[in-house]
């Protein structure tokens, strides 16, 4: 075959292979996971189907996964070390046993990908088209990052901590490196988690992953190998231009203005309807509307639900956990009076008085979607 035909043949085969991968949409099996919605299978970008969201703690086998680069090959827990260096008086190499000897703390916190809900932006933005399920709530256990930094004698003039994980850059994608301001690093709820819901975190960053309660998932570095105290914020793609949000909103569809982009810290107030599902059918009989709501570093104060497209609103019942960082479940018992198509809405308010907007600010990367949630359900005579 001439070279150009050979190339064409190779290209056709590659497209066919890509199609085959897409076609197996349904159950790609990931060890230790129930079937999840597969956006990518290598590296794994897996979304939680709404039907698994019926508990306050999201089980590990149902928890969403976001990897930018292939995850590291099997890590030997006995050999694993976390380097602590930079602006510290006692640079150290901590084993898992060292981390286990420190006081252990448990923090329930909601982990959400910055791009969760990207699919709802109009006009569409490139990137993984996450729907409602790039989020989960877990109880994380491990030593405080602040305790580890204090033990290493962190310098009073250190302003940021850089965190690296065992995964490394590949081809066009650079290493996943992040930093956060020292205040958040020293916060008592910021942990080096060794356990997720009392189990090994496995695909969620085994053997040690950062949890940054109330901040978006990008900061929650997995497979930690190094902590470096620094004077400056880190550079690198995942700090700039990656994961930045415009300081001033621009008309939908506008290009980013680089000088106006800021690192994302914290999360807005948000609620998500999990049942009934959008486009589903229900019998003309009492039913329960369900969902969850969370608000970054604040707690959820209330959730209001409408069953008539927003004409009238009723307060939903909330689960008892009125905590910063963690979500609350909500329910509303509803008895539709007639068959027909109903638009259900949910709107959360947090303890700081922030309210979920009808229209979240469009931004070129499709981050931080938090619009009032909306689903349609057709009620039919039993
Ligand atoms: N080392 C490493 N840590 C990482 C990432 C990554 O690609 N590599 N992805 C981040 C992003 S963007 C998110 S949303 C969360 C997802 O965590 P999960 O896979 O445990 O759900 O991990 C964060 N930590
Ligand atoms: Mo993310």
mmCIF file of C-alpha atoms and ligand atoms in Angstrom:
data_model
loop_
_atom_site.group_PDB
_atom_site.id
_atom_site.type_symbol
_atom_site.label_atom_id
_atom_site.label_comp_id
_atom_site.label_asym_id
_atom_site.label_seq_id
_atom_site.Cartn_x
_atom_site.Cartn_y
_atom_site.Cartn_z
ATOM 1 C CA UNK A 1 0.000 0.000 0.000
ATOM 2 C CA UNK A 2 1.339 3.499 -0.765
ATOM 3 C CA UNK A 3 2.164 5.532 2.342
ATOM 4 C CA UNK A 4 -0.798 7.904 1.985
ATOM 5 C CA UNK A 5 -3.232 4.961 1.653
ATOM 6 C CA UNK A 6 -1.637 3.301 4.650
ATOM 7 C CA UNK A 7 -2.160 6.492 6.670
ATOM 8 C CA UNK A 8 -5.761 6.753 5.539
ATOM 9 C CA UNK A 9 -6.338 3.117 6.484
ATOM 10 C CA UNK A 10 -4.817 3.708 9.927
ATOM 11 C CA UNK A 11 -7.018 6.770 10.440
ATOM 12 C CA UNK A 12 -10.158 4.847 9.456
ATOM 13 C CA UNK A 13 -9.227 2.026 11.841
ATOM 14 C CA UNK A 14 -8.645 4.520 14.666
ATOM 15 C CA UNK A 15 -12.078 6.074 14.135
ATOM 16 C CA UNK A 16 -13.656 2.610 14.104
ATOM 17 C CA UNK A 17 -11.883 1.739 17.357
ATOM 18 C CA UNK A 18 -13.082 4.987 18.951
ATOM 19 C CA UNK A 19 -16.646 4.149 17.841
ATOM 20 C CA UNK A 20 -16.393 0.695 19.378
ATOM 21 C CA UNK A 21 -15.320 2.261 22.677
ATOM 22 C CA UNK A 22 -18.270 4.631 22.604
ATOM 23 C CA UNK A 23 -20.622 1.806 21.721
ATOM 24 C CA UNK A 24 -19.794 -0.090 24.881
ATOM 25 C CA UNK A 25 -21.283 2.918 26.736
ATOM 26 C CA UNK A 26 -23.127 0.775 29.247
ATOM 27 C CA UNK A 27 -21.288 -1.378 31.716
ATOM 28 C CA UNK A 28 -17.547 -0.836 31.377
ATOM 29 C CA UNK A 29 -16.455 -2.607 34.520
ATOM 30 C CA UNK A 30 -14.095 -0.761 36.826
ATOM 31 C CA UNK A 31 -12.900 -2.927 39.699
ATOM 32 C CA UNK A 32 -14.725 -2.040 42.900
ATOM 33 C CA UNK A 33 -17.347 0.090 41.140
ATOM 34 C CA UNK A 34 -20.993 -0.391 40.288
ATOM 35 C CA UNK A 35 -21.806 0.532 36.681
ATOM 36 C CA UNK A 36 -21.281 4.299 36.366
ATOM 37 C CA UNK A 37 -21.794 6.703 33.449
ATOM 38 C CA UNK A 38 -18.550 6.494 31.457
ATOM 39 C CA UNK A 39 -17.339 9.802 29.965
ATOM 40 C CA UNK A 40 -13.834 8.410 29.465
ATOM 41 C CA UNK A 41 -12.516 5.009 30.382
ATOM 42 C CA UNK A 42 -8.766 5.727 30.258
ATOM 43 C CA UNK A 43 -8.119 7.824 32.279
ATOM 44 C CA UNK A 44 -11.362 7.226 34.134
ATOM 45 C CA UNK A 45 -13.979 9.963 34.135
ATOM 46 C CA UNK A 46 -17.046 8.335 35.641
ATOM 47 C CA UNK A 47 -20.296 9.940 36.717
ATOM 48 C CA UNK A 48 -22.669 8.668 39.370
ATOM 49 C CA UNK A 49 -26.165 7.800 38.081
ATOM 50 C CA UNK A 50 -28.882 9.577 40.077
ATOM 51 C CA UNK A 51 -30.400 6.322 41.323
ATOM 52 C CA UNK A 52 -27.376 5.768 43.624
ATOM 53 C CA UNK A 53 -27.896 9.078 45.437
ATOM 54 C CA UNK A 54 -30.343 7.874 48.070
ATOM 55 C CA UNK A 55 -28.070 8.030 51.128
ATOM 56 C CA UNK A 56 -26.320 10.861 52.969
ATOM 57 C CA UNK A 57 -22.974 9.116 52.540
ATOM 58 C CA UNK A 58 -22.278 8.156 48.932
ATOM 59 C CA UNK A 59 -20.925 4.587 48.948
ATOM 60 C CA UNK A 60 -17.373 4.312 47.596
ATOM 61 C CA UNK A 61 -18.469 1.917 44.861
ATOM 62 C CA UNK A 62 -20.901 4.545 43.521
ATOM 63 C CA UNK A 63 -18.651 7.618 43.906
ATOM 64 C CA UNK A 64 -17.731 9.575 40.743
ATOM 65 C CA UNK A 65 -14.134 9.527 39.454
ATOM 66 C CA UNK A 66 -12.173 12.296 37.728
ATOM 67 C CA UNK A 67 -8.642 11.679 36.434
ATOM 68 C CA UNK A 68 -6.861 14.020 34.026
ATOM 69 C CA UNK A 69 -4.042 11.609 33.350
ATOM 70 C CA UNK A 70 -3.790 7.865 33.830
ATOM 71 C CA UNK A 71 -3.686 7.015 37.484
ATOM 72 C CA UNK A 72 -0.401 5.720 38.871
ATOM 73 C CA UNK A 73 0.493 2.066 38.558
ATOM 74 C CA UNK A 74 -0.137 0.068 41.748
ATOM 75 C CA UNK A 75 1.328 1.888 44.751
ATOM 76 C CA UNK A 76 3.109 -0.226 47.371
ATOM 77 C CA UNK A 77 1.780 1.157 50.669
ATOM 78 C CA UNK A 78 4.868 -0.006 52.596
ATOM 79 C CA UNK A 79 7.224 1.879 50.278
ATOM 80 C CA UNK A 80 5.038 4.976 49.788
ATOM 81 C CA UNK A 81 6.462 8.231 51.146
ATOM 82 C CA UNK A 82 5.107 11.777 51.363
ATOM 83 C CA UNK A 83 7.930 14.297 51.020
ATOM 84 C CA UNK A 84 7.502 17.505 53.000
ATOM 85 C CA UNK A 85 9.918 20.175 51.805
ATOM 86 C CA UNK A 86 10.349 23.777 50.659
ATOM 87 C CA UNK A 87 10.058 26.481 53.329
ATOM 88 C CA UNK A 88 10.269 24.093 56.295
ATOM 89 C CA UNK A 89 13.029 23.721 58.930
ATOM 90 C CA UNK A 90 12.782 19.893 58.995
ATOM 91 C CA UNK A 91 12.276 18.472 55.515
ATOM 92 C CA UNK A 92 10.897 14.951 55.929
ATOM 93 C CA UNK A 93 9.757 11.779 54.202
ATOM 94 C CA UNK A 94 6.628 10.444 55.885
ATOM 95 C CA UNK A 95 5.562 6.824 55.625
ATOM 96 C CA UNK A 96 1.929 5.798 55.986
ATOM 97 C CA UNK A 97 2.787 4.557 59.480
ATOM 98 C CA UNK A 98 4.032 8.079 60.331
ATOM 99 C CA UNK A 99 0.755 9.566 59.077
ATOM 100 C CA UNK A 100 -1.274 6.978 60.999
ATOM 101 C CA UNK A 101 0.534 7.879 64.249
ATOM 102 C CA UNK A 102 -0.692 11.482 64.104
ATOM 103 C CA UNK A 103 -4.081 12.358 65.609
ATOM 104 C CA UNK A 104 -6.772 11.155 63.190
ATOM 105 C CA UNK A 105 -9.788 13.324 62.381
ATOM 106 C CA UNK A 106 -12.962 12.578 60.477
ATOM 107 C CA UNK A 107 -14.646 15.264 58.371
ATOM 108 C CA UNK A 108 -17.817 14.678 56.346
ATOM 109 C CA UNK A 109 -17.487 16.705 53.169
ATOM 110 C CA UNK A 110 -19.000 16.938 49.712
ATOM 111 C CA UNK A 111 -16.560 16.535 46.828
ATOM 112 C CA UNK A 112 -17.730 18.110 43.572
ATOM 113 C CA UNK A 113 -15.928 18.464 40.271
ATOM 114 C CA UNK A 114 -15.717 22.072 39.119
ATOM 115 C CA UNK A 115 -17.246 20.974 35.820
ATOM 116 C CA UNK A 116 -20.274 19.234 37.366
ATOM 117 C CA UNK A 117 -23.345 20.445 35.432
ATOM 118 C CA UNK A 118 -21.276 21.730 32.491
ATOM 119 C CA UNK A 119 -23.788 20.045 30.162
ATOM 120 C CA UNK A 120 -26.452 22.571 31.212
ATOM 121 C CA UNK A 121 -24.600 25.662 29.943
ATOM 122 C CA UNK A 122 -25.897 27.310 26.813
ATOM 123 C CA UNK A 123 -24.117 27.950 24.530
ATOM 124 C CA UNK A 124 -22.320 24.614 25.037
ATOM 125 C CA UNK A 125 -18.746 24.694 26.260
ATOM 126 C CA UNK A 126 -16.069 22.117 25.473
ATOM 127 C CA UNK A 127 -15.015 19.685 28.164
ATOM 128 C CA UNK A 128 -16.543 16.611 29.763
ATOM 129 C CA UNK A 129 -20.320 17.037 29.591
ATOM 130 C CA UNK A 130 -21.005 16.184 33.232
ATOM 131 C CA UNK A 131 -24.678 16.171 34.178
ATOM 132 C CA UNK A 132 -25.717 16.086 37.838
ATOM 133 C CA UNK A 133 -23.496 13.279 39.118
ATOM 134 C CA UNK A 134 -19.884 14.540 39.375
ATOM 135 C CA UNK A 135 -20.431 14.979 43.103
ATOM 136 C CA UNK A 136 -20.588 12.821 46.221
ATOM 137 C CA UNK A 137 -20.552 13.084 50.006
ATOM 138 C CA UNK A 138 -18.179 11.024 52.134
ATOM 139 C CA UNK A 139 -16.631 10.831 55.589
ATOM 140 C CA UNK A 140 -12.888 11.361 55.229
ATOM 141 C CA UNK A 141 -10.397 10.336 57.903
ATOM 142 C CA UNK A 142 -6.720 11.122 58.387
ATOM 143 C CA UNK A 143 -4.266 13.556 59.967
ATOM 144 C CA UNK A 144 -4.568 17.302 59.494
ATOM 145 C CA UNK A 145 -2.402 18.785 56.759
ATOM 146 C CA UNK A 146 -1.696 21.569 59.298
ATOM 147 C CA UNK A 147 -0.263 19.068 61.812
ATOM 148 C CA UNK A 148 2.065 17.628 59.172
ATOM 149 C CA UNK A 149 3.254 21.104 58.162
ATOM 150 C CA UNK A 150 3.786 22.159 61.794
ATOM 151 C CA UNK A 151 5.813 19.008 62.490
ATOM 152 C CA UNK A 152 8.034 19.858 59.541
ATOM 153 C CA UNK A 153 8.562 23.351 61.001
ATOM 154 C CA UNK A 154 6.788 25.325 58.314
ATOM 155 C CA UNK A 155 8.225 28.813 57.942
ATOM 156 C CA UNK A 156 6.040 31.720 59.092
ATOM 157 C CA UNK A 157 6.622 33.422 55.739
ATOM 158 C CA UNK A 158 5.335 30.462 53.659
ATOM 159 C CA UNK A 159 2.174 31.620 51.848
ATOM 160 C CA UNK A 160 1.225 28.579 49.735
ATOM 161 C CA UNK A 161 1.520 24.812 49.783
ATOM 162 C CA UNK A 162 2.100 22.915 46.560
ATOM 163 C CA UNK A 163 0.770 19.368 46.341
ATOM 164 C CA UNK A 164 1.850 16.699 43.873
ATOM 165 C CA UNK A 165 0.452 13.224 43.359
ATOM 166 C CA UNK A 166 1.984 10.041 41.993
ATOM 167 C CA UNK A 167 0.322 10.425 38.587
ATOM 168 C CA UNK A 168 2.520 12.109 35.987
ATOM 169 C CA UNK A 169 1.960 14.042 32.780
ATOM 170 C CA UNK A 170 1.551 12.199 29.516
ATOM 171 C CA UNK A 171 1.786 13.453 25.923
ATOM 172 C CA UNK A 172 0.085 16.882 25.797
ATOM 173 C CA UNK A 173 -1.219 16.743 29.362
ATOM 174 C CA UNK A 174 1.170 18.059 32.015
ATOM 175 C CA UNK A 175 1.574 16.718 35.553
ATOM 176 C CA UNK A 176 -1.360 17.458 37.863
ATOM 177 C CA UNK A 177 0.087 19.979 40.337
ATOM 178 C CA UNK A 178 -1.897 22.286 42.581
ATOM 179 C CA UNK A 179 -1.252 24.765 45.354
ATOM 180 C CA UNK A 180 -3.431 26.405 47.954
ATOM 181 C CA UNK A 181 -2.983 29.363 50.302
ATOM 182 C CA UNK A 182 -1.423 28.534 53.691
ATOM 183 C CA UNK A 183 -4.592 29.585 55.571
ATOM 184 C CA UNK A 184 -6.644 26.848 53.908
ATOM 185 C CA UNK A 185 -3.777 24.366 54.270
ATOM 186 C CA UNK A 186 -3.673 25.049 58.045
ATOM 187 C CA UNK A 187 -7.467 24.882 58.428
ATOM 188 C CA UNK A 188 -8.410 22.128 60.906
ATOM 189 C CA UNK A 189 -10.772 20.464 58.394
ATOM 190 C CA UNK A 190 -8.125 20.144 55.663
ATOM 191 C CA UNK A 191 -6.937 16.536 55.929
ATOM 192 C CA UNK A 192 -4.549 14.072 54.364
ATOM 193 C CA UNK A 193 -7.213 11.397 54.094
ATOM 194 C CA UNK A 194 -6.137 7.788 54.546
ATOM 195 C CA UNK A 195 -9.721 6.544 54.678
ATOM 196 C CA UNK A 196 -12.891 7.270 52.726
ATOM 197 C CA UNK A 197 -16.027 6.070 54.537
ATOM 198 C CA UNK A 198 -13.791 3.874 56.724
ATOM 199 C CA UNK A 199 -12.391 2.075 53.690
ATOM 200 C CA UNK A 200 -9.275 2.415 51.568
ATOM 201 C CA UNK A 201 -9.790 5.266 49.075
ATOM 202 C CA UNK A 202 -8.603 3.036 46.186
ATOM 203 C CA UNK A 203 -9.287 4.823 42.873
ATOM 204 C CA UNK A 204 -9.975 7.984 44.912
ATOM 205 C CA UNK A 205 -6.282 8.497 45.671
ATOM 206 C CA UNK A 206 -4.965 5.513 47.642
ATOM 207 C CA UNK A 207 -3.041 5.583 49.911
ATOM 208 C CA UNK A 208 -3.400 9.293 50.778
ATOM 209 C CA UNK A 209 -5.459 12.083 49.206
ATOM 210 C CA UNK A 210 -6.027 15.664 50.165
ATOM 211 C CA UNK A 211 -9.446 16.812 51.243
ATOM 212 C CA UNK A 212 -10.150 20.536 51.076
ATOM 213 C CA UNK A 213 -13.655 20.847 52.523
ATOM 214 C CA UNK A 214 -15.829 23.470 50.897
ATOM 215 C CA UNK A 215 -13.517 23.890 47.893
ATOM 216 C CA UNK A 216 -14.019 22.388 44.467
ATOM 217 C CA UNK A 217 -12.604 18.968 43.639
ATOM 218 C CA UNK A 218 -9.611 20.303 41.730
ATOM 219 C CA UNK A 219 -7.830 21.080 45.002
ATOM 220 C CA UNK A 220 -8.384 17.572 46.379
ATOM 221 C CA UNK A 221 -5.132 16.095 45.052
ATOM 222 C CA UNK A 222 -5.006 12.288 44.978
ATOM 223 C CA UNK A 223 -2.104 9.836 45.448
ATOM 224 C CA UNK A 224 -0.056 12.461 47.376
ATOM 225 C CA UNK A 225 3.742 12.189 47.108
ATOM 226 C CA UNK A 226 4.916 15.716 47.950
ATOM 227 C CA UNK A 227 3.950 18.797 49.947
ATOM 228 C CA UNK A 228 6.079 21.899 49.367
ATOM 229 C CA UNK A 229 5.741 25.102 51.401
ATOM 230 C CA UNK A 230 6.351 28.108 49.150
ATOM 231 C CA UNK A 231 6.205 31.875 48.974
ATOM 232 C CA UNK A 232 4.225 31.902 45.722
ATOM 233 C CA UNK A 233 1.260 30.149 44.215
ATOM 234 C CA UNK A 234 2.303 27.269 41.914
ATOM 235 C CA UNK A 235 2.460 27.701 38.194
ATOM 236 C CA UNK A 236 1.577 24.975 35.773
ATOM 237 C CA UNK A 237 -1.400 24.364 33.548
ATOM 238 C CA UNK A 238 -3.784 23.224 36.304
ATOM 239 C CA UNK A 239 -3.343 26.533 38.180
ATOM 240 C CA UNK A 240 -3.170 28.783 35.111
ATOM 241 C CA UNK A 241 -4.954 28.908 32.724
ATOM 242 C CA UNK A 242 -6.684 25.700 33.908
ATOM 243 C CA UNK A 243 -9.366 25.906 36.586
ATOM 244 C CA UNK A 244 -9.788 29.657 36.596
ATOM 245 C CA UNK A 245 -13.079 31.514 36.693
ATOM 246 C CA UNK A 246 -13.756 35.017 35.340
ATOM 247 C CA UNK A 247 -13.890 37.732 37.961
ATOM 248 C CA UNK A 248 -16.442 39.611 35.831
ATOM 249 C CA UNK A 249 -19.126 37.811 33.872
ATOM 250 C CA UNK A 250 -19.096 38.398 30.123
ATOM 251 C CA UNK A 251 -21.921 37.703 27.648
ATOM 252 C CA UNK A 252 -22.490 33.982 27.033
ATOM 253 C CA UNK A 253 -20.171 32.721 24.296
ATOM 254 C CA UNK A 254 -17.469 35.379 24.895
ATOM 255 C CA UNK A 255 -13.816 34.404 24.971
ATOM 256 C CA UNK A 256 -11.991 34.440 28.300
ATOM 257 C CA UNK A 257 -10.084 37.594 29.243
ATOM 258 C CA UNK A 258 -6.914 36.080 30.740
ATOM 259 C CA UNK A 259 -6.182 39.002 33.088
ATOM 260 C CA UNK A 260 -9.642 38.586 34.640
ATOM 261 C CA UNK A 261 -9.317 34.898 35.466
ATOM 262 C CA UNK A 262 -8.958 33.875 39.114
ATOM 263 C CA UNK A 263 -8.147 30.580 40.838
ATOM 264 C CA UNK A 264 -11.342 28.951 42.088
ATOM 265 C CA UNK A 265 -11.588 28.761 45.857
ATOM 266 C CA UNK A 266 -14.813 27.778 47.560
ATOM 267 C CA UNK A 267 -18.084 26.707 46.031
ATOM 268 C CA UNK A 268 -21.490 28.304 45.452
ATOM 269 C CA UNK A 269 -24.807 27.188 46.975
ATOM 270 C CA UNK A 270 -26.509 24.445 44.975
ATOM 271 C CA UNK A 271 -29.231 21.789 45.010
ATOM 272 C CA UNK A 272 -29.797 18.812 42.759
ATOM 273 C CA UNK A 273 -32.997 16.848 42.179
ATOM 274 C CA UNK A 274 -32.385 13.105 42.160
ATOM 275 C CA UNK A 275 -35.971 11.813 41.923
ATOM 276 C CA UNK A 276 -38.083 11.720 39.920
ATOM 277 C CA UNK A 277 -35.619 11.729 37.034
ATOM 278 C CA UNK A 278 -35.946 14.209 34.175
ATOM 279 C CA UNK A 279 -38.202 12.851 31.430
ATOM 280 C CA UNK A 280 -39.600 10.036 33.572
ATOM 281 C CA UNK A 281 -43.225 8.968 34.033
ATOM 282 C CA UNK A 282 -45.061 8.669 37.334
ATOM 283 C CA UNK A 283 -48.453 7.294 38.292
ATOM 284 C CA UNK A 284 -51.156 9.700 39.513
ATOM 285 C CA UNK A 285 -50.469 8.909 43.167
ATOM 286 C CA UNK A 286 -48.466 10.390 46.065
ATOM 287 C CA UNK A 287 -44.742 10.489 45.333
ATOM 288 C CA UNK A 288 -41.597 11.763 46.988
ATOM 289 C CA UNK A 289 -39.416 14.420 45.345
ATOM 290 C CA UNK A 290 -35.794 13.953 46.474
ATOM 291 C CA UNK A 291 -32.446 15.600 46.193
ATOM 292 C CA UNK A 292 -29.425 17.010 47.991
ATOM 293 C CA UNK A 293 -28.043 20.501 48.585
ATOM 294 C CA UNK A 294 -24.641 21.881 49.601
ATOM 295 C CA UNK A 295 -22.882 25.214 49.901
ATOM 296 C CA UNK A 296 -19.091 25.020 50.030
ATOM 297 C CA UNK A 297 -17.851 26.197 53.429
ATOM 298 C CA UNK A 298 -21.375 27.029 54.622
ATOM 299 C CA UNK A 299 -24.241 24.807 55.707
ATOM 300 C CA UNK A 300 -27.615 24.541 54.002
ATOM 301 C CA UNK A 301 -30.352 26.604 55.643
ATOM 302 C CA UNK A 302 -33.324 25.644 53.451
ATOM 303 C CA UNK A 303 -34.405 24.155 50.164
ATOM 304 C CA UNK A 304 -37.586 25.204 48.398
ATOM 305 C CA UNK A 305 -39.296 23.072 45.788
ATOM 306 C CA UNK A 306 -41.827 24.006 43.134
ATOM 307 C CA UNK A 307 -44.025 21.551 41.252
ATOM 308 C CA UNK A 308 -45.539 24.152 38.925
ATOM 309 C CA UNK A 309 -42.603 25.680 37.100
ATOM 310 C CA UNK A 310 -41.805 28.166 39.843
ATOM 311 C CA UNK A 311 -45.218 29.790 40.392
ATOM 312 C CA UNK A 312 -45.389 28.536 43.983
ATOM 313 C CA UNK A 313 -42.656 27.206 46.255
ATOM 314 C CA UNK A 314 -42.786 24.986 49.327
ATOM 315 C CA UNK A 315 -40.049 24.317 51.874
ATOM 316 C CA UNK A 316 -38.639 20.796 51.566
ATOM 317 C CA UNK A 317 -37.835 18.602 54.568
ATOM 318 C CA UNK A 318 -34.113 18.493 55.268
ATOM 319 C CA UNK A 319 -31.975 15.736 56.746
ATOM 320 C CA UNK A 320 -30.596 16.679 60.180
ATOM 321 C CA UNK A 321 -26.929 17.346 59.258
ATOM 322 C CA UNK A 322 -26.675 21.137 59.244
ATOM 323 C CA UNK A 323 -22.899 21.143 58.767
ATOM 324 C CA UNK A 324 -20.424 23.213 56.841
ATOM 325 C CA UNK A 325 -18.812 21.313 53.927
ATOM 326 C CA UNK A 326 -21.358 18.462 53.742
ATOM 327 C CA UNK A 327 -24.591 18.209 51.841
ATOM 328 C CA UNK A 328 -28.108 17.763 53.265
ATOM 329 C CA UNK A 329 -30.695 15.512 51.690
ATOM 330 C CA UNK A 330 -34.142 16.950 51.053
ATOM 331 C CA UNK A 331 -37.552 15.481 50.340
ATOM 332 C CA UNK A 332 -40.979 16.833 49.523
ATOM 333 C CA UNK A 333 -44.081 14.658 49.568
ATOM 334 C CA UNK A 334 -46.187 15.534 46.566
ATOM 335 C CA UNK A 335 -49.621 14.372 45.476
ATOM 336 C CA UNK A 336 -50.266 15.521 41.909
ATOM 337 C CA UNK A 337 -53.935 16.410 41.476
ATOM 338 C CA UNK A 338 -54.263 15.690 37.744
ATOM 339 C CA UNK A 339 -52.369 13.900 34.985
ATOM 340 C CA UNK A 340 -50.041 15.979 32.862
ATOM 341 C CA UNK A 341 -46.482 17.195 32.445
ATOM 342 C CA UNK A 342 -44.991 18.932 35.496
ATOM 343 C CA UNK A 343 -41.853 21.035 35.795
ATOM 344 C CA UNK A 344 -40.209 20.499 39.188
ATOM 345 C CA UNK A 345 -37.639 22.953 40.527
ATOM 346 C CA UNK A 346 -35.378 23.056 43.577
ATOM 347 C CA UNK A 347 -33.659 26.104 45.059
ATOM 348 C CA UNK A 348 -31.242 26.051 48.007
ATOM 349 C CA UNK A 349 -30.359 28.827 50.472
ATOM 350 C CA UNK A 350 -27.275 28.604 52.694
ATOM 351 C CA UNK A 351 -26.507 29.820 56.222
ATOM 352 C CA UNK A 352 -24.799 32.919 54.772
ATOM 353 C CA UNK A 353 -27.989 33.870 52.910
ATOM 354 C CA UNK A 354 -26.720 32.910 49.452
ATOM 355 C CA UNK A 355 -29.525 31.698 47.158
ATOM 356 C CA UNK A 356 -29.245 29.472 44.096
ATOM 357 C CA UNK A 357 -29.716 31.592 40.964
ATOM 358 C CA UNK A 358 -32.099 30.858 38.087
ATOM 359 C CA UNK A 359 -29.293 31.583 35.608
ATOM 360 C CA UNK A 360 -25.702 30.928 36.696
ATOM 361 C CA UNK A 361 -23.001 33.028 35.040
ATOM 362 C CA UNK A 362 -21.916 31.469 31.756
ATOM 363 C CA UNK A 363 -18.126 31.051 31.643
ATOM 364 C CA UNK A 364 -15.892 29.697 28.862
ATOM 365 C CA UNK A 365 -14.843 26.558 30.771
ATOM 366 C CA UNK A 366 -18.307 25.716 32.067
ATOM 367 C CA UNK A 367 -17.324 25.717 35.736
ATOM 368 C CA UNK A 368 -19.435 25.996 38.883
ATOM 369 C CA UNK A 369 -22.895 25.381 37.384
ATOM 370 C CA UNK A 370 -25.385 26.011 40.178
ATOM 371 C CA UNK A 371 -28.636 26.995 38.473
ATOM 372 C CA UNK A 372 -31.919 26.181 40.206
ATOM 373 C CA UNK A 373 -32.383 22.533 39.297
ATOM 374 C CA UNK A 374 -35.180 21.600 36.931
ATOM 375 C CA UNK A 375 -36.705 18.306 35.827
ATOM 376 C CA UNK A 376 -39.853 17.377 33.924
ATOM 377 C CA UNK A 377 -42.109 14.475 34.855
ATOM 378 C CA UNK A 378 -45.218 13.139 33.114
ATOM 379 C CA UNK A 379 -47.934 12.069 35.529
ATOM 380 C CA UNK A 380 -50.291 9.454 34.083
ATOM 381 C CA UNK A 381 -53.591 8.031 35.314
ATOM 382 C CA UNK A 382 -52.870 4.830 37.232
HETATM 383 N N1 LIG B 1 -3.386 13.426 41.430
HETATM 384 C C1 LIG B 1 -4.573 13.854 40.957
HETATM 385 N N2 LIG B 1 -5.451 14.382 41.831
HETATM 386 C C2 LIG B 1 -6.648 14.826 41.403
HETATM 387 C C3 LIG B 1 -6.998 14.795 40.029
HETATM 388 C C4 LIG B 1 -6.065 14.227 39.125
HETATM 389 O O1 LIG B 1 -6.295 14.141 37.913
HETATM 390 N N3 LIG B 1 -4.862 13.760 39.637
HETATM 391 N N4 LIG B 1 -8.238 15.305 39.637
HETATM 392 C C5 LIG B 1 -8.855 16.312 40.525
HETATM 393 C C6 LIG B 1 -10.221 16.666 40.193
HETATM 394 S S1 LIG B 1 -10.444 17.819 38.971
HETATM 395 C C7 LIG B 1 -11.306 16.205 40.910
HETATM 396 S S2 LIG B 1 -12.876 16.719 40.564
HETATM 397 C C8 LIG B 1 -11.121 15.230 42.004
HETATM 398 C C9 LIG B 1 -11.972 13.995 41.775
HETATM 399 O O2 LIG B 1 -11.821 13.100 42.833
HETATM 400 P P1 LIG B 1 -12.382 11.610 42.726
HETATM 401 O O3 LIG B 1 -11.802 10.981 41.502
HETATM 402 O O4 LIG B 1 -11.974 10.947 43.994
HETATM 403 O O5 LIG B 1 -13.879 11.705 42.625
HETATM 404 O O6 LIG B 1 -9.754 14.823 42.156
HETATM 405 C C10 LIG B 1 -8.804 15.846 41.965
HETATM 406 N N5 LIG B 1 -7.511 15.328 42.320
HETATM 407 MO MO1 LIG B 2 -12.742 18.288 38.737
#
